[in-house]
Coordinates of C-alpha atoms in Angstrom, one line a residue:
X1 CA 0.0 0.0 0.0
X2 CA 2.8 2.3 0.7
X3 CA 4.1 1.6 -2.3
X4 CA 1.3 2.2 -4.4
X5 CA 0.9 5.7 -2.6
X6 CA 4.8 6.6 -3.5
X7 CA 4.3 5.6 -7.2
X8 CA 1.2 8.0 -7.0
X9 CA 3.0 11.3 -5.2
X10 CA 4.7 11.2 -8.6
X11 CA 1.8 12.5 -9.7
X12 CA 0.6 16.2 -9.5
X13 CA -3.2 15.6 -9.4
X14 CA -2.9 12.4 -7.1
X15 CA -0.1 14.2 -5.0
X16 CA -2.8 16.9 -4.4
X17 CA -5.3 15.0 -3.5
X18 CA -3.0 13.2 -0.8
X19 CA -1.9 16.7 0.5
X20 CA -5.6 17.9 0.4
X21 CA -6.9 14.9 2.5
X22 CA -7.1 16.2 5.9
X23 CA -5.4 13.1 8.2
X24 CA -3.8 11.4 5.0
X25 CA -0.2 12.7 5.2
X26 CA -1.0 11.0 8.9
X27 CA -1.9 8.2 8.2
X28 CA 1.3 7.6 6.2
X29 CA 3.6 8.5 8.9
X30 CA 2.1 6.1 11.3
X31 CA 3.3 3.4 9.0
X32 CA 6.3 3.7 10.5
X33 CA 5.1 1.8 13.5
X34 CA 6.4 -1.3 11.5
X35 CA 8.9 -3.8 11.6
X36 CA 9.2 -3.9 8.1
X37 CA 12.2 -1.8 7.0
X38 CA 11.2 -1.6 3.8
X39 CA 7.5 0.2 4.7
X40 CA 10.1 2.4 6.9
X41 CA 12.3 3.7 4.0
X42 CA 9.0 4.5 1.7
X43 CA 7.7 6.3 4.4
X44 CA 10.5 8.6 5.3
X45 CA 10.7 9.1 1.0
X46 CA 7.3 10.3 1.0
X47 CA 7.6 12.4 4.0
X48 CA 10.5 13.7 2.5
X49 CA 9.6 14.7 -0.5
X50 CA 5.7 16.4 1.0
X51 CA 8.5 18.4 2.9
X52 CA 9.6 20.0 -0.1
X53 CA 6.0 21.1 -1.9
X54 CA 3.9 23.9 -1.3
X55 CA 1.9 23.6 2.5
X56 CA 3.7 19.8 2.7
X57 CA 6.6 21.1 5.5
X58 CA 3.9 21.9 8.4
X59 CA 1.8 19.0 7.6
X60 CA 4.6 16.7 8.2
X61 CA 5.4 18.2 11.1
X62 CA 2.1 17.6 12.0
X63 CA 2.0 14.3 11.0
X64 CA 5.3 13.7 13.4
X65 CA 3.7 15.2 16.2
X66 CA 0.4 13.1 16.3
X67 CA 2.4 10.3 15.7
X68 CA 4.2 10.6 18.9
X69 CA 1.3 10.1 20.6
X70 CA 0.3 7.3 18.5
X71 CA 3.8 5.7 19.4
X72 CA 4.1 6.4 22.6
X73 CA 7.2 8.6 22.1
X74 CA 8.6 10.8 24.4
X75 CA 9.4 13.4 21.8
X76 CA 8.7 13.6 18.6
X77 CA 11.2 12.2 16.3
X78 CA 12.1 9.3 18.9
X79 CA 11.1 6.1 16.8
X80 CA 13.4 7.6 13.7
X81 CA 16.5 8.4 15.5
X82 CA 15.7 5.0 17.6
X83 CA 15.4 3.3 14.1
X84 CA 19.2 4.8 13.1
X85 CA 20.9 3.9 16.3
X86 CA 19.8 0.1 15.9
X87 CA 21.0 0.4 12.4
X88 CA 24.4 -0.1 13.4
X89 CA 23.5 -3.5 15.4
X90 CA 21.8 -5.7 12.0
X91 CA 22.8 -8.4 10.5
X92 CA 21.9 -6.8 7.0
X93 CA 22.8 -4.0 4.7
X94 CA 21.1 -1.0 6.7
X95 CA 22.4 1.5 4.2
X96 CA 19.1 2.4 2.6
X97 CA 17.4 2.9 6.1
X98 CA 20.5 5.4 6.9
X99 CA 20.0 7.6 3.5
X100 CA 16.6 7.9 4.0
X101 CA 16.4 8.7 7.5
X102 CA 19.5 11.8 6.9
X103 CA 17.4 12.6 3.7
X104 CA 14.3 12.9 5.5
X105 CA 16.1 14.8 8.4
X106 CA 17.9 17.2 5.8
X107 CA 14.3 18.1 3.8
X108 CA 12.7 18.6 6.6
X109 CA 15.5 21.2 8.4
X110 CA 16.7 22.8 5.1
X111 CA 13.2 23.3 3.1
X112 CA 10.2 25.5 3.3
X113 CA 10.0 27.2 6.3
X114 CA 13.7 26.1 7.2
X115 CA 14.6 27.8 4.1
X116 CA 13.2 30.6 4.9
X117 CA 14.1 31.5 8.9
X118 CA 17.2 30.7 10.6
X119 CA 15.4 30.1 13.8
X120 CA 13.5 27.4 12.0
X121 CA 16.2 25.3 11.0
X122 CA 18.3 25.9 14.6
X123 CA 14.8 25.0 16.1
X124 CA 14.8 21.6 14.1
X125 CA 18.2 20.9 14.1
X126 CA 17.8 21.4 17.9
X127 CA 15.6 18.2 18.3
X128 CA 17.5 15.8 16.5
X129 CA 20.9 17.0 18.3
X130 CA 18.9 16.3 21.8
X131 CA 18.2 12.7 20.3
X132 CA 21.5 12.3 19.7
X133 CA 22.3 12.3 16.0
X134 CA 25.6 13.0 16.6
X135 CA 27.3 9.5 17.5
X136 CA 25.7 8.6 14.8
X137 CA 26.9 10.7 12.5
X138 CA 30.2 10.1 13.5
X139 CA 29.5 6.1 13.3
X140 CA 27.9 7.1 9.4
X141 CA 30.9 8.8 8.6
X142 CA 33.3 5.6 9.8
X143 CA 31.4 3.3 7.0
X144 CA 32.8 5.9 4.6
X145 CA 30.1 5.3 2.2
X146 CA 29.6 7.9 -0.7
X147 CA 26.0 8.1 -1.0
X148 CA 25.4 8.7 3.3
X149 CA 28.5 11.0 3.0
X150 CA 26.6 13.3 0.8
X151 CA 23.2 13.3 3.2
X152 CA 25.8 14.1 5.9
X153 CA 28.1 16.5 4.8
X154 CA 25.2 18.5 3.6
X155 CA 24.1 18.6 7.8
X156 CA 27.3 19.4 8.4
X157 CA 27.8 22.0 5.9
X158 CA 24.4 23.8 6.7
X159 CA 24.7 23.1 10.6
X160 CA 28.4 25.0 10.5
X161 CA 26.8 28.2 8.4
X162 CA 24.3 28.6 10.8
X163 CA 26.0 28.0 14.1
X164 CA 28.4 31.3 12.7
X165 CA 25.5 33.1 11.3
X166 CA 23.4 32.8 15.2
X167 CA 27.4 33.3 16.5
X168 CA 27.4 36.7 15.2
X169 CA 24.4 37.8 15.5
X170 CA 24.6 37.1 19.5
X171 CA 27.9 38.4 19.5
X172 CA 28.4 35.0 21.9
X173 CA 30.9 32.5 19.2
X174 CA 31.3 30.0 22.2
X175 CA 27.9 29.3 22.6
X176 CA 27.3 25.1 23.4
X177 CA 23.7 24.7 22.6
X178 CA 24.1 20.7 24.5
X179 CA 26.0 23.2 27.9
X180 CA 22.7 24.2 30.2
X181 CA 26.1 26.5 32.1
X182 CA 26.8 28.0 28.4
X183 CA 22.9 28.7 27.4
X184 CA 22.5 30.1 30.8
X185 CA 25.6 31.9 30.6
X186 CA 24.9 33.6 27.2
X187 CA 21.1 34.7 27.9
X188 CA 23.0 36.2 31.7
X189 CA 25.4 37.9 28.7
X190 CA 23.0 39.1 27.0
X191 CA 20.6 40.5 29.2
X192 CA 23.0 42.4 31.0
X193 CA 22.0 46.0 31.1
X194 CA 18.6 45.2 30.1
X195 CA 15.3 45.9 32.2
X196 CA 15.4 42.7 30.3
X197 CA 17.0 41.0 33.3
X198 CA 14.8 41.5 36.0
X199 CA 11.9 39.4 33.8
X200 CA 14.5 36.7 33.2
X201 CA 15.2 37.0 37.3
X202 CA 11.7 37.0 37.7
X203 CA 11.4 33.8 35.5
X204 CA 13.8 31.5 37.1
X205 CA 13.3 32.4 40.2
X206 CA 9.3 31.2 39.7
X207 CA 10.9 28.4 38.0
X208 CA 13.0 27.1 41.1
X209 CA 9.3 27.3 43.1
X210 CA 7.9 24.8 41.0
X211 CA 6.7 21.7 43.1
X212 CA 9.6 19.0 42.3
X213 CA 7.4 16.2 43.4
X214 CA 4.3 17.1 41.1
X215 CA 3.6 14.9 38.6
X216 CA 3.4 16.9 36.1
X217 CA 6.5 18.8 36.8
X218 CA 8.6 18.2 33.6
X219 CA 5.2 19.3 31.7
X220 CA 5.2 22.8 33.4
X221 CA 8.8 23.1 32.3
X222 CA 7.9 21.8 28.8
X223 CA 5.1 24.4 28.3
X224 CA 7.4 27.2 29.3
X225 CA 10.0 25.7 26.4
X226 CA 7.0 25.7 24.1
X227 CA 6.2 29.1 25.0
X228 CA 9.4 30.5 24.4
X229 CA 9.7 28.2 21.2
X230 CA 7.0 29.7 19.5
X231 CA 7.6 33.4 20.9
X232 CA 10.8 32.5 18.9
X233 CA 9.4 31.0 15.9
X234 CA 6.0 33.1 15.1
X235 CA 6.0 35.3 11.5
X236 CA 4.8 38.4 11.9
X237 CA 1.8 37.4 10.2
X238 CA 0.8 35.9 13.3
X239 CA 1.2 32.3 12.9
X240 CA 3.5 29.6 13.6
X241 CA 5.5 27.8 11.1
X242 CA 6.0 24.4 13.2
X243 CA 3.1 23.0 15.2
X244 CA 2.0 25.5 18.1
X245 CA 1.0 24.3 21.7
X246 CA -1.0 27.0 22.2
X247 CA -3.1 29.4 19.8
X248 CA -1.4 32.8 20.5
X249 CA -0.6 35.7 18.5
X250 CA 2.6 36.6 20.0
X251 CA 2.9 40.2 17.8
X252 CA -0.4 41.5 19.6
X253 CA 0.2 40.3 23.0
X254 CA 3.5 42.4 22.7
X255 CA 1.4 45.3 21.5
X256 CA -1.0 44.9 24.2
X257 CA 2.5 44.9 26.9
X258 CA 3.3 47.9 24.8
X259 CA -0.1 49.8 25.4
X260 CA -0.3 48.4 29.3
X261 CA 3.5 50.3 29.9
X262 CA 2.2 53.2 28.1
X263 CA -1.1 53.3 30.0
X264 CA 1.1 52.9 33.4
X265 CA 3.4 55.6 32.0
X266 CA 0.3 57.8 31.7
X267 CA -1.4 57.2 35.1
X268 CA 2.3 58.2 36.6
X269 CA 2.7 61.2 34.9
X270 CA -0.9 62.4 35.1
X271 CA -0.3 61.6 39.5
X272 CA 3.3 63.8 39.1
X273 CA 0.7 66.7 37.4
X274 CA -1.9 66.2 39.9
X275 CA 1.0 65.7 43.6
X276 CA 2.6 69.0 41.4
X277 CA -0.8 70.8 40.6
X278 CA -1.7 70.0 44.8
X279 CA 1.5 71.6 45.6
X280 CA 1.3 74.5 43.4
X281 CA -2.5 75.1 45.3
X282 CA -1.3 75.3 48.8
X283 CA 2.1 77.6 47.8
X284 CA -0.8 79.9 45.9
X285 CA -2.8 79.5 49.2
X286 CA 0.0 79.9 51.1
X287 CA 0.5 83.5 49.1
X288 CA -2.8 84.4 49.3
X289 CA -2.6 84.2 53.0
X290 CA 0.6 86.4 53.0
X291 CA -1.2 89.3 50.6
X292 CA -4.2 89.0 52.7
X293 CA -1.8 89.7 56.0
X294 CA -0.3 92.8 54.1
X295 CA -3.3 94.1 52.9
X296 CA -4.7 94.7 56.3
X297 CA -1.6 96.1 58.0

């Protein structure tokens, strides 16, 4: 069946009506859930190549996130870097599984919205680094085998340019995205001089009150690191281009903080004119008082 459906993507009507169907795209991604490596590598092709058309990229992503609760995952992304690590353990030829899975990862960091934003492609490239793509890299570079070389010096390649581009625009070129110390350190850096500092204060300080033995105590930090995600990631047309935790348009609630601080602004300056106009009364009464007591001697 999966087959059948990657003969038909060929095709610009049938791949429309795939892309148009509203949990197809779905559907094919949870054929992963498969011992059949061969299902596997056709679904990472087609996955791959929806990343690359018109409206494909977020419905992949999508796709990825549902099926992490389908697979029990803990992140999204889990079963694909899980299905590269025990490539290196088989019997077999697991070549083919190892292109497609750096293709897939490649199309889906580098294309459409990654094309387009930085912050995209850092963001992506994020979550595969926290799997742990790198051993494997390094144990895909060791088989020394043309066709994976190309899928990996093209991560490689694109993963260098950007880690100088974010470099420089920080102004921080020994930043360790993997060293919570170096994060920490740079946003500390960063913020310095900035009223920005005290909200960061305020932040982790409310962080550390969090109740460790909650259960859902991990969650609380995951929907701050959402939160931030997509304060990071929405266009300013208002909308997210990976899949959003929460429906929020970040560019008005910044206006609205924007219009609060002026309103505040407002309300002190019009107390300063009414302490100052209150002052200005009782020095004219005062003077009043004063003519009065001169006027009658």
């Amino acid at each position: 069946m999966i087959g059948c459906i990657r003969s038909l993507m060929n095709n610009p009507k049938c791949r429309a009506h795939i892309l148009a169907h509203p949990v197809g795209i779905k559907i094919i991604a949870q054929s992963m859930k498969t011992g059949n490596e061969k299902v596997k590598i056709q679904v990472l092709e087609i996955l791959g190549a929806v990343s690359l058309v018109p409206g494909g990229h977020n419905k992949v992503l999508e796709a990825m996130d549902e099926y992490k609760d389908f697979a029990g995952e803990r992140t999204r992304f889990q079963t694909i870097m899980m299905d590269l690590y025990l490539s290196f353990e088989g019997g077999q030829d697991p070549s083919a599984l190892q292109i497609a899975i750096m293709s897939f990862i490649n199309a889906l960091i580098n294309f459409k919205a990654g094309e387009e934003s930085l912050e995209m492609r850092l963001h992506l490239r994020y979550e595969f680094l926290m799997l742990g793509i790198e051993p494997c890299i390094y144990k895909l570079r060791a088989l020394n085998l043309r066709d994976i070389n190309n899928h990996l010096d093209i991560f490689d390649l694109v993963r260098g340019d950007d880690e100088r581009d974010i470099a420089t625009r920080l102004g921080i070129p020994d930043l360790v995205p993997g060293s919570t110390n170096s994060v920490v350190g740079a946003i500390v850096e960063r913020t310095k001089f900035s009223p920005a500092q005290d909200h960061l204060r305020s932040a982790l300080y409310h962080l550390c009150l969090l109740p460790i033995d909650d259960i859902y105590f991990s969650k609380y930090f995951l929907l701050v690191d959402r939160l931030v995600q997509q304060v990071v990631l929405q266009q300013d047309k208002g909308y997210d281009p990976d899949t959003a935790l929460l429906k929020m348009n970040v560019e008005k609630l910044v206006f609205e903080l924007v219009q609060e601080e002026k309103l505040l602004a407002m309300k002190n300056e019009i107390a300063e004119l009414k302490e100052a106009r209150e002052d200005l009364r009782v020095k004219l009464g005062a003077r009043d008082r004063e003519l009065e007591t001169v006027r009658k001697e």
